[in-house]
Coordinates of C-alpha atoms in Angstrom, one line a residue:
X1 CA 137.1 122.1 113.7
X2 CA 134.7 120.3 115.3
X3 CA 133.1 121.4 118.8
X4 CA 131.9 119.3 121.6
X5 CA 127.9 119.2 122.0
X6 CA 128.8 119.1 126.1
X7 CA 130.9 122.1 126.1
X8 CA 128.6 124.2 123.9
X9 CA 125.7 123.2 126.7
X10 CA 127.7 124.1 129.9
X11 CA 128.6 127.3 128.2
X12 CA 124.5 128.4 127.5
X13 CA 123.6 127.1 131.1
X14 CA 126.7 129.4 133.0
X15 CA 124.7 132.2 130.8
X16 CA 121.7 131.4 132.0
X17 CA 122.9 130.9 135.7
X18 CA 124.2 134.4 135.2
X19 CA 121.1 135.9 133.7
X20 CA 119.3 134.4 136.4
X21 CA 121.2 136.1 139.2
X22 CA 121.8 139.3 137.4
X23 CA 117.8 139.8 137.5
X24 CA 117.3 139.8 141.2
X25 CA 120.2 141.9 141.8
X26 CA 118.7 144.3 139.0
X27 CA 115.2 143.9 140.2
X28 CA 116.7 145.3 143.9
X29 CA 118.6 148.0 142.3
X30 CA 115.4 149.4 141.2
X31 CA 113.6 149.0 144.6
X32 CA 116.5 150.7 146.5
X33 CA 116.4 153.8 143.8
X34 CA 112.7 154.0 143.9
X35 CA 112.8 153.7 147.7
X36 CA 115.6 156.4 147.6
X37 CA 113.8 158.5 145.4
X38 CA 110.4 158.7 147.9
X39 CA 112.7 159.4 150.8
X40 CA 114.0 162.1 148.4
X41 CA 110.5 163.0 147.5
X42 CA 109.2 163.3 151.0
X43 CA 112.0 165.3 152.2
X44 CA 111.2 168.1 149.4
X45 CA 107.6 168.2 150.6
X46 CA 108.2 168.2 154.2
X47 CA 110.8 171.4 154.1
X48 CA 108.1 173.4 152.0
X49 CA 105.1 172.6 155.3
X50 CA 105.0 175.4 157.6
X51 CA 107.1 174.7 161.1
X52 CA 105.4 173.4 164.2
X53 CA 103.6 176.1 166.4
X54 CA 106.1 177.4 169.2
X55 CA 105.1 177.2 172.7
X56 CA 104.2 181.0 173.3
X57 CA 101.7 180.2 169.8
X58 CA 100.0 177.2 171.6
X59 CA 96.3 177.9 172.9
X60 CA 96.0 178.9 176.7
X61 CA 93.2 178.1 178.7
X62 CA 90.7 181.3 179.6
X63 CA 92.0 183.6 182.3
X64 CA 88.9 182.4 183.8
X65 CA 89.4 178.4 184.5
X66 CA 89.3 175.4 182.5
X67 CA 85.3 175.3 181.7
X68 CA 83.7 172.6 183.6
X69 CA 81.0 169.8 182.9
X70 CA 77.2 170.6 182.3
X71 CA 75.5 167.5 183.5
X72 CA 71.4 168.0 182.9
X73 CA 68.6 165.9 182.5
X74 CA 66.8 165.6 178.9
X75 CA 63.6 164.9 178.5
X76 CA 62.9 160.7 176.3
X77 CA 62.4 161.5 172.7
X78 CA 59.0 159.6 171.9
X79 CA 59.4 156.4 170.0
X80 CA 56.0 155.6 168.0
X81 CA 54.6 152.4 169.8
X82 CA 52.7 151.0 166.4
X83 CA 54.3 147.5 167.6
X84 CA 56.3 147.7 164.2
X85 CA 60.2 146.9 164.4
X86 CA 61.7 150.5 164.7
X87 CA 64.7 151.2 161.5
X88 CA 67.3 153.7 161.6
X89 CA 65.4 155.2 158.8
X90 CA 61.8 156.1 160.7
X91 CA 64.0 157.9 163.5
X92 CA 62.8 161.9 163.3
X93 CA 65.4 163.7 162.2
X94 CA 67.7 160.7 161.6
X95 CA 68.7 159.9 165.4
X96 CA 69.8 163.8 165.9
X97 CA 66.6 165.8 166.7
X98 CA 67.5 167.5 170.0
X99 CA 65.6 167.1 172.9
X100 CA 64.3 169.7 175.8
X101 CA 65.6 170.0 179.3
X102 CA 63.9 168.1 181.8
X103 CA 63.1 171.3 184.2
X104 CA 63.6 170.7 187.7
X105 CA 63.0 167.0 188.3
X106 CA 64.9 164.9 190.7
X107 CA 66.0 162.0 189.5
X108 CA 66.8 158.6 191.2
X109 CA 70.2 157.6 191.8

């Protein structure tokens, strides 16, 4: 029995249609489990976390007030004036040397 070349090719490409959409549909089944899986995942973590703080365990303020703002006046921090191009590097103490209150000077407004 002989068979016809045309029938033998439209039955390999319906497989191959059917190959090619059986991967996509695979390829999501795999996404929606792995996406299921870290909803899963985060779930388990989140129920072993300690609750939230209630609202008698949240910080007060001090019987005293709220504390207010400190405004002072510093004294500059010298810059050298060697008429080189000042670099993070030369600052003393990297930019966080602390500086001394100003005394009692009035200051321009």
């Amino acid at each position: 029995m002989r068979t016809d070349p045309h029938t033998r090719a439209s039955g390999t490409a319906a497989e191959s249609a059917v190959a090619a959409g059986l991967l996509p549909f695979l390829l999501g089944l795999v996404v929606v489990a792995v996406l299921i899986g870290a909803v899963w995942l985060g779930i388990r973590i989140r129920s072993r976390e300690p609750a939230p703080p209630r609202p008698e365990e949240q910080p007060r303020p001090p019987a005293s007030g709220p504390v207010g703002r400190v405004t002072e006046e510093r004294e500059p921090a010298e810059l050298p004036r060697d008429g080189r191009r000042l670099t993070a590097h030369r600052l003393r103490g990297h930019g966080n040397a602390g500086t001394r209150p100003a005394g009692h000077r009035r200051h321009r407004r």
